[in-house]
Short mmCIF file of N, CA and C in Angstrom, two decimals:
data_model
loop_
_atom_site.label_atom_id
_atom_site.label_comp_id
_atom_site.label_asym_id
_atom_site.label_seq_id
_atom_site.Cartn_x
_atom_site.Cartn_y
_atom_site.Cartn_z
N UNK A 1 -13.41 -23.41 -11.83
CA UNK A 1 -14.05 -22.41 -11.01
C UNK A 1 -13.61 -21.02 -11.48
N UNK A 2 -14.33 -20.00 -11.01
CA UNK A 2 -13.99 -18.63 -11.35
C UNK A 2 -12.65 -18.29 -10.72
N UNK A 3 -11.72 -17.81 -11.55
CA UNK A 3 -10.36 -17.61 -11.05
C UNK A 3 -9.63 -16.52 -11.83
N UNK A 4 -8.81 -15.77 -11.09
CA UNK A 4 -7.87 -14.82 -11.68
C UNK A 4 -6.50 -15.14 -11.11
N UNK A 5 -5.49 -15.22 -11.98
CA UNK A 5 -4.14 -15.54 -11.54
C UNK A 5 -3.16 -14.54 -12.14
N UNK A 6 -2.48 -13.82 -11.25
CA UNK A 6 -1.50 -12.83 -11.69
C UNK A 6 -0.12 -13.46 -11.85
N UNK A 7 0.67 -12.85 -12.72
CA UNK A 7 2.06 -13.29 -12.91
C UNK A 7 2.87 -12.12 -13.44
N UNK A 8 4.20 -12.28 -13.42
CA UNK A 8 5.06 -11.29 -14.04
C UNK A 8 5.72 -10.30 -13.10
N UNK A 9 5.44 -10.41 -11.83
CA UNK A 9 6.08 -9.51 -10.87
C UNK A 9 7.56 -9.82 -10.73
N UNK A 10 8.25 -8.97 -10.00
CA UNK A 10 9.67 -9.20 -9.78
C UNK A 10 10.36 -7.97 -9.23
N UNK A 11 11.68 -8.03 -9.24
CA UNK A 11 12.52 -6.92 -8.76
C UNK A 11 13.03 -6.14 -9.98
N UNK A 12 12.87 -4.84 -9.94
CA UNK A 12 13.30 -3.99 -11.04
C UNK A 12 13.91 -2.71 -10.48
N UNK A 13 14.87 -2.16 -11.17
CA UNK A 13 15.50 -0.92 -10.73
C UNK A 13 14.62 0.28 -11.06
N UNK A 14 14.76 1.35 -10.33
CA UNK A 14 14.02 2.58 -10.66
C UNK A 14 14.28 2.99 -12.10
N UNK A 15 13.21 3.38 -12.78
CA UNK A 15 13.32 3.73 -14.19
C UNK A 15 13.10 2.57 -15.13
N UNK A 16 13.05 1.37 -14.58
CA UNK A 16 12.85 0.18 -15.39
C UNK A 16 11.40 -0.08 -15.73
N UNK A 17 11.17 -1.19 -16.44
CA UNK A 17 9.83 -1.56 -16.88
C UNK A 17 9.51 -2.98 -16.47
N UNK A 18 8.22 -3.25 -16.37
CA UNK A 18 7.73 -4.58 -16.03
C UNK A 18 6.31 -4.71 -16.55
N UNK A 19 5.95 -5.90 -16.97
CA UNK A 19 4.55 -6.14 -17.34
C UNK A 19 4.00 -7.25 -16.46
N UNK A 20 2.91 -6.95 -15.78
CA UNK A 20 2.20 -7.97 -15.01
C UNK A 20 0.99 -8.41 -15.79
N UNK A 21 0.68 -9.69 -15.66
CA UNK A 21 -0.39 -10.30 -16.43
C UNK A 21 -1.43 -10.93 -15.50
N UNK A 22 -2.62 -11.11 -16.04
CA UNK A 22 -3.73 -11.67 -15.27
C UNK A 22 -4.47 -12.66 -16.15
N UNK A 23 -4.44 -13.93 -15.78
CA UNK A 23 -5.14 -14.96 -16.54
C UNK A 23 -6.50 -15.23 -15.91
N UNK A 24 -7.55 -15.14 -16.70
CA UNK A 24 -8.91 -15.35 -16.22
C UNK A 24 -9.44 -16.70 -16.69
N UNK A 25 -10.21 -17.35 -15.82
CA UNK A 25 -10.83 -18.61 -16.20
C UNK A 25 -12.12 -18.81 -15.41
N UNK A 26 -13.00 -19.63 -15.95
CA UNK A 26 -14.23 -19.98 -15.25
C UNK A 26 -15.39 -19.02 -15.44
N UNK A 27 -15.20 -18.00 -16.25
CA UNK A 27 -16.31 -17.08 -16.52
C UNK A 27 -16.09 -16.46 -17.90
N UNK A 28 -17.14 -15.78 -18.39
CA UNK A 28 -17.07 -15.15 -19.71
C UNK A 28 -16.30 -13.84 -19.58
N UNK A 29 -15.03 -13.92 -19.87
CA UNK A 29 -14.10 -12.83 -19.59
C UNK A 29 -14.48 -11.52 -20.26
N UNK A 30 -14.91 -11.55 -21.51
CA UNK A 30 -15.03 -10.30 -22.26
C UNK A 30 -16.21 -9.42 -21.81
N UNK A 31 -17.13 -9.96 -21.03
CA UNK A 31 -18.28 -9.14 -20.60
C UNK A 31 -18.03 -8.45 -19.26
N UNK A 32 -16.87 -8.70 -18.68
CA UNK A 32 -16.56 -8.10 -17.38
C UNK A 32 -15.49 -7.02 -17.49
N UNK A 33 -15.68 -5.96 -16.69
CA UNK A 33 -14.67 -4.94 -16.53
C UNK A 33 -13.59 -5.46 -15.58
N UNK A 34 -12.37 -5.02 -15.80
CA UNK A 34 -11.24 -5.50 -15.01
C UNK A 34 -10.49 -4.34 -14.41
N UNK A 35 -10.06 -4.51 -13.17
CA UNK A 35 -9.26 -3.49 -12.51
C UNK A 35 -7.94 -4.06 -12.01
N UNK A 36 -6.96 -3.19 -11.89
CA UNK A 36 -5.68 -3.53 -11.25
C UNK A 36 -5.55 -2.69 -9.98
N UNK A 37 -5.18 -3.32 -8.91
CA UNK A 37 -4.96 -2.66 -7.63
C UNK A 37 -3.56 -3.00 -7.14
N UNK A 38 -3.10 -2.25 -6.17
CA UNK A 38 -1.84 -2.59 -5.53
C UNK A 38 -1.94 -2.26 -4.04
N UNK A 39 -1.10 -2.95 -3.28
CA UNK A 39 -1.08 -2.72 -1.84
C UNK A 39 0.36 -2.77 -1.36
N UNK A 40 0.79 -1.66 -0.78
CA UNK A 40 2.12 -1.57 -0.19
C UNK A 40 2.04 -1.93 1.29
N UNK A 41 3.14 -2.36 1.88
CA UNK A 41 3.13 -2.71 3.30
C UNK A 41 2.62 -1.57 4.17
N UNK A 42 1.66 -1.86 5.02
CA UNK A 42 1.13 -0.86 5.93
C UNK A 42 0.16 0.12 5.30
N UNK A 43 -0.17 -0.08 4.03
CA UNK A 43 -1.08 0.84 3.35
C UNK A 43 -2.32 0.11 2.86
N UNK A 44 -3.35 0.88 2.57
CA UNK A 44 -4.57 0.30 2.04
C UNK A 44 -4.40 -0.05 0.56
N UNK A 45 -5.21 -1.00 0.14
CA UNK A 45 -5.22 -1.36 -1.28
C UNK A 45 -5.74 -0.18 -2.09
N UNK A 46 -5.06 0.16 -3.17
CA UNK A 46 -5.46 1.31 -3.98
C UNK A 46 -5.64 0.92 -5.44
N UNK A 47 -6.61 1.58 -6.07
CA UNK A 47 -6.85 1.33 -7.48
C UNK A 47 -5.77 1.94 -8.34
N UNK A 48 -5.27 1.17 -9.28
CA UNK A 48 -4.21 1.61 -10.17
C UNK A 48 -4.75 1.90 -11.56
N UNK A 49 -5.57 0.96 -12.08
CA UNK A 49 -6.07 1.13 -13.44
C UNK A 49 -7.31 0.29 -13.65
N UNK A 50 -8.04 0.61 -14.70
CA UNK A 50 -9.30 -0.05 -15.02
C UNK A 50 -9.44 -0.13 -16.54
N UNK A 51 -10.10 -1.22 -17.00
CA UNK A 51 -10.40 -1.33 -18.43
C UNK A 51 -11.82 -1.86 -18.58
N UNK A 52 -12.53 -1.29 -19.51
CA UNK A 52 -13.93 -1.67 -19.72
C UNK A 52 -14.01 -3.05 -20.38
N UNK A 53 -15.23 -3.55 -20.44
CA UNK A 53 -15.46 -4.87 -21.00
C UNK A 53 -15.31 -4.87 -22.53
N UNK A 54 -15.50 -6.04 -23.10
CA UNK A 54 -15.38 -6.21 -24.56
C UNK A 54 -14.02 -5.74 -25.04
N UNK A 55 -14.01 -4.74 -25.93
CA UNK A 55 -12.76 -4.30 -26.52
C UNK A 55 -11.92 -3.40 -25.65
N UNK A 56 -12.41 -3.05 -24.50
CA UNK A 56 -11.63 -2.23 -23.58
C UNK A 56 -11.39 -0.82 -24.06
N UNK A 57 -12.40 -0.20 -24.64
CA UNK A 57 -12.22 1.14 -25.20
C UNK A 57 -12.03 2.20 -24.12
N UNK A 58 -12.54 1.93 -22.93
CA UNK A 58 -12.45 2.91 -21.84
C UNK A 58 -11.44 2.44 -20.81
N UNK A 59 -10.50 3.31 -20.47
CA UNK A 59 -9.50 3.01 -19.44
C UNK A 59 -9.39 4.18 -18.48
N UNK A 60 -9.03 3.85 -17.25
CA UNK A 60 -8.79 4.87 -16.24
C UNK A 60 -7.47 4.54 -15.53
N UNK A 61 -6.85 5.59 -15.01
CA UNK A 61 -5.59 5.40 -14.29
C UNK A 61 -5.58 6.30 -13.05
N UNK A 62 -4.92 5.81 -12.01
CA UNK A 62 -4.65 6.67 -10.86
C UNK A 62 -3.70 7.77 -11.31
N UNK A 63 -3.83 8.94 -10.70
CA UNK A 63 -2.98 10.07 -11.08
C UNK A 63 -1.49 9.72 -10.95
N UNK A 64 -1.16 8.91 -9.97
CA UNK A 64 0.24 8.60 -9.70
C UNK A 64 0.90 7.75 -10.79
N UNK A 65 0.08 7.13 -11.66
CA UNK A 65 0.66 6.25 -12.69
C UNK A 65 0.36 6.72 -14.11
N UNK A 66 -0.41 7.78 -14.24
CA UNK A 66 -0.76 8.27 -15.58
C UNK A 66 0.48 8.61 -16.39
N UNK A 67 0.48 8.18 -17.63
CA UNK A 67 1.63 8.43 -18.50
C UNK A 67 2.73 7.40 -18.36
N UNK A 68 2.65 6.54 -17.35
CA UNK A 68 3.69 5.52 -17.13
C UNK A 68 3.15 4.10 -17.29
N UNK A 69 1.89 3.89 -16.91
CA UNK A 69 1.28 2.56 -16.96
C UNK A 69 0.26 2.50 -18.09
N UNK A 70 0.12 1.31 -18.66
CA UNK A 70 -0.87 1.08 -19.71
C UNK A 70 -1.58 -0.24 -19.45
N UNK A 71 -2.90 -0.18 -19.39
CA UNK A 71 -3.70 -1.40 -19.18
C UNK A 71 -4.21 -1.88 -20.53
N UNK A 72 -4.32 -3.19 -20.68
CA UNK A 72 -4.86 -3.75 -21.92
C UNK A 72 -5.49 -5.11 -21.61
N UNK A 73 -6.19 -5.65 -22.60
CA UNK A 73 -6.78 -6.98 -22.41
C UNK A 73 -6.81 -7.69 -23.75
N UNK A 74 -6.72 -9.01 -23.71
CA UNK A 74 -6.83 -9.86 -24.89
C UNK A 74 -8.02 -10.78 -24.65
N UNK A 75 -9.16 -10.44 -25.25
CA UNK A 75 -10.37 -11.19 -24.97
C UNK A 75 -10.36 -12.57 -25.63
N UNK A 76 -9.51 -12.75 -26.64
CA UNK A 76 -9.41 -14.07 -27.28
C UNK A 76 -8.69 -15.06 -26.38
N UNK A 77 -7.73 -14.55 -25.59
CA UNK A 77 -6.93 -15.42 -24.73
C UNK A 77 -7.33 -15.32 -23.26
N UNK A 78 -8.27 -14.45 -22.93
CA UNK A 78 -8.71 -14.26 -21.54
C UNK A 78 -7.58 -13.78 -20.63
N UNK A 79 -6.85 -12.79 -21.09
CA UNK A 79 -5.77 -12.21 -20.32
C UNK A 79 -5.97 -10.70 -20.21
N UNK A 80 -5.51 -10.16 -19.10
CA UNK A 80 -5.40 -8.71 -18.92
C UNK A 80 -3.95 -8.40 -18.55
N UNK A 81 -3.52 -7.19 -18.91
CA UNK A 81 -2.12 -6.84 -18.70
C UNK A 81 -2.01 -5.44 -18.11
N UNK A 82 -0.91 -5.22 -17.43
CA UNK A 82 -0.56 -3.88 -16.96
C UNK A 82 0.91 -3.67 -17.29
N UNK A 83 1.17 -2.84 -18.28
CA UNK A 83 2.53 -2.49 -18.65
C UNK A 83 2.96 -1.30 -17.81
N UNK A 84 4.08 -1.46 -17.11
CA UNK A 84 4.54 -0.42 -16.19
C UNK A 84 5.92 0.06 -16.61
N UNK A 85 6.01 1.34 -16.95
CA UNK A 85 7.27 1.93 -17.38
C UNK A 85 7.72 3.00 -16.40
N UNK A 86 9.00 3.34 -16.48
CA UNK A 86 9.57 4.37 -15.60
C UNK A 86 9.16 4.13 -14.15
N UNK A 87 9.39 2.94 -13.68
CA UNK A 87 8.96 2.57 -12.34
C UNK A 87 9.71 3.33 -11.27
N UNK A 88 8.99 3.60 -10.19
CA UNK A 88 9.54 4.34 -9.05
C UNK A 88 9.42 3.50 -7.81
N UNK A 89 10.17 3.86 -6.79
CA UNK A 89 10.12 3.08 -5.55
C UNK A 89 8.71 3.06 -4.96
N UNK A 90 7.96 4.12 -5.17
CA UNK A 90 6.59 4.19 -4.66
C UNK A 90 5.63 3.23 -5.36
N UNK A 91 6.08 2.60 -6.44
CA UNK A 91 5.25 1.62 -7.13
C UNK A 91 5.36 0.23 -6.51
N UNK A 92 6.23 0.09 -5.55
CA UNK A 92 6.43 -1.20 -4.89
C UNK A 92 5.16 -1.65 -4.17
N UNK A 93 4.83 -2.92 -4.33
CA UNK A 93 3.66 -3.47 -3.65
C UNK A 93 3.22 -4.77 -4.30
N UNK A 94 2.18 -5.33 -3.75
CA UNK A 94 1.57 -6.51 -4.35
C UNK A 94 0.49 -6.02 -5.32
N UNK A 95 0.55 -6.51 -6.55
CA UNK A 95 -0.39 -6.10 -7.58
C UNK A 95 -1.44 -7.17 -7.79
N UNK A 96 -2.69 -6.74 -7.74
CA UNK A 96 -3.83 -7.64 -7.88
C UNK A 96 -4.69 -7.26 -9.09
N UNK A 97 -5.19 -8.24 -9.80
CA UNK A 97 -6.24 -7.96 -10.77
C UNK A 97 -7.56 -8.42 -10.16
N UNK A 98 -8.63 -7.78 -10.61
CA UNK A 98 -9.94 -8.06 -10.02
C UNK A 98 -11.03 -7.89 -11.07
N UNK A 99 -12.11 -8.62 -10.85
CA UNK A 99 -13.26 -8.56 -11.75
C UNK A 99 -14.33 -7.66 -11.13
N UNK A 100 -14.78 -6.66 -11.90
CA UNK A 100 -15.78 -5.73 -11.36
C UNK A 100 -17.15 -6.40 -11.26
N UNK A 101 -17.80 -6.12 -10.17
CA UNK A 101 -19.10 -6.72 -9.88
C UNK A 101 -20.18 -6.11 -10.78
N UNK A 102 -20.77 -6.93 -11.63
CA UNK A 102 -21.76 -6.42 -12.58
C UNK A 102 -23.06 -6.01 -11.89
N UNK A 103 -23.26 -6.45 -10.67
CA UNK A 103 -24.49 -6.12 -9.95
C UNK A 103 -24.44 -4.71 -9.36
N UNK A 104 -23.26 -4.14 -9.28
CA UNK A 104 -23.10 -2.82 -8.65
C UNK A 104 -23.00 -1.76 -9.74
N UNK A 105 -24.14 -1.35 -10.26
CA UNK A 105 -24.16 -0.37 -11.34
C UNK A 105 -23.63 0.97 -10.85
N UNK A 106 -22.75 1.56 -11.62
CA UNK A 106 -22.24 2.87 -11.26
C UNK A 106 -21.18 2.88 -10.19
N UNK A 107 -20.73 1.70 -9.77
CA UNK A 107 -19.72 1.65 -8.71
C UNK A 107 -18.39 2.22 -9.20
N UNK A 108 -17.68 2.89 -8.31
CA UNK A 108 -16.41 3.52 -8.67
C UNK A 108 -15.38 2.49 -9.05
N UNK A 109 -14.61 2.76 -10.08
CA UNK A 109 -13.64 1.79 -10.58
C UNK A 109 -12.49 1.59 -9.61
N UNK A 110 -12.21 2.57 -8.77
CA UNK A 110 -11.01 2.50 -7.93
C UNK A 110 -11.30 2.08 -6.49
N UNK A 111 -12.48 1.57 -6.23
CA UNK A 111 -12.80 1.10 -4.88
C UNK A 111 -12.80 -0.42 -4.86
N UNK A 112 -12.04 -1.02 -3.96
CA UNK A 112 -11.99 -2.49 -3.89
C UNK A 112 -13.37 -3.12 -3.72
N UNK A 113 -14.27 -2.43 -3.03
CA UNK A 113 -15.61 -2.98 -2.79
C UNK A 113 -16.44 -3.11 -4.06
N UNK A 114 -15.97 -2.52 -5.16
CA UNK A 114 -16.68 -2.61 -6.44
C UNK A 114 -16.38 -3.91 -7.19
N UNK A 115 -15.49 -4.73 -6.65
CA UNK A 115 -15.02 -5.93 -7.34
C UNK A 115 -15.36 -7.18 -6.55
N UNK A 116 -15.69 -8.25 -7.28
CA UNK A 116 -16.16 -9.47 -6.59
C UNK A 116 -15.24 -10.67 -6.71
N UNK A 117 -14.28 -10.62 -7.59
CA UNK A 117 -13.33 -11.73 -7.74
C UNK A 117 -11.94 -11.15 -7.80
N UNK A 118 -11.02 -11.74 -7.02
CA UNK A 118 -9.66 -11.24 -6.91
C UNK A 118 -8.66 -12.36 -7.13
N UNK A 119 -7.52 -12.00 -7.71
CA UNK A 119 -6.41 -12.92 -7.75
C UNK A 119 -5.63 -12.85 -6.45
N UNK A 120 -4.60 -13.66 -6.34
CA UNK A 120 -3.78 -13.70 -5.13
C UNK A 120 -2.68 -12.65 -5.14
N UNK A 121 -2.42 -12.07 -6.28
CA UNK A 121 -1.44 -11.00 -6.36
C UNK A 121 -0.06 -11.45 -6.80
N UNK A 122 0.72 -10.48 -7.28
CA UNK A 122 2.11 -10.72 -7.65
C UNK A 122 2.94 -9.55 -7.13
N UNK A 123 4.08 -9.87 -6.54
CA UNK A 123 4.90 -8.86 -5.89
C UNK A 123 5.74 -8.09 -6.91
N UNK A 124 5.68 -6.77 -6.81
CA UNK A 124 6.53 -5.89 -7.62
C UNK A 124 7.39 -5.07 -6.67
N UNK A 125 8.70 -5.16 -6.83
CA UNK A 125 9.62 -4.41 -5.98
C UNK A 125 10.51 -3.55 -6.86
N UNK A 126 10.48 -2.24 -6.59
CA UNK A 126 11.31 -1.30 -7.34
C UNK A 126 12.40 -0.79 -6.40
N UNK A 127 13.62 -1.21 -6.68
CA UNK A 127 14.72 -0.87 -5.77
C UNK A 127 16.04 -0.99 -6.52
N UNK A 128 16.97 -0.14 -6.12
CA UNK A 128 18.31 -0.23 -6.69
C UNK A 128 19.21 -1.12 -5.84
#
């Protein structure tokens, strides 16, 4: 079935690095755009990053993570990644990968409603 599964979360100290991964199955991965979102306790889910389909030539980042996070994808292996460097306590939350809905032309990359398939998430905690 169509599925996204995140992995790689954990506990890291401020200033540290972590890479979260997203394994896709059940659909033609390379034709879909992929987004990463996060949700902190008591807060709404927010868009963190986006990568275009195929070779992923187009990427977007939330202002809060620009220069620290890097999104990528491996279309041969059906994986997407989010490399997170110089982590801060404000980066703590559950990180989700999602598949952008191809039926919603022009939909904003950072709105959860623009995505139709979600993983269950992986917890990232930044704390000393």
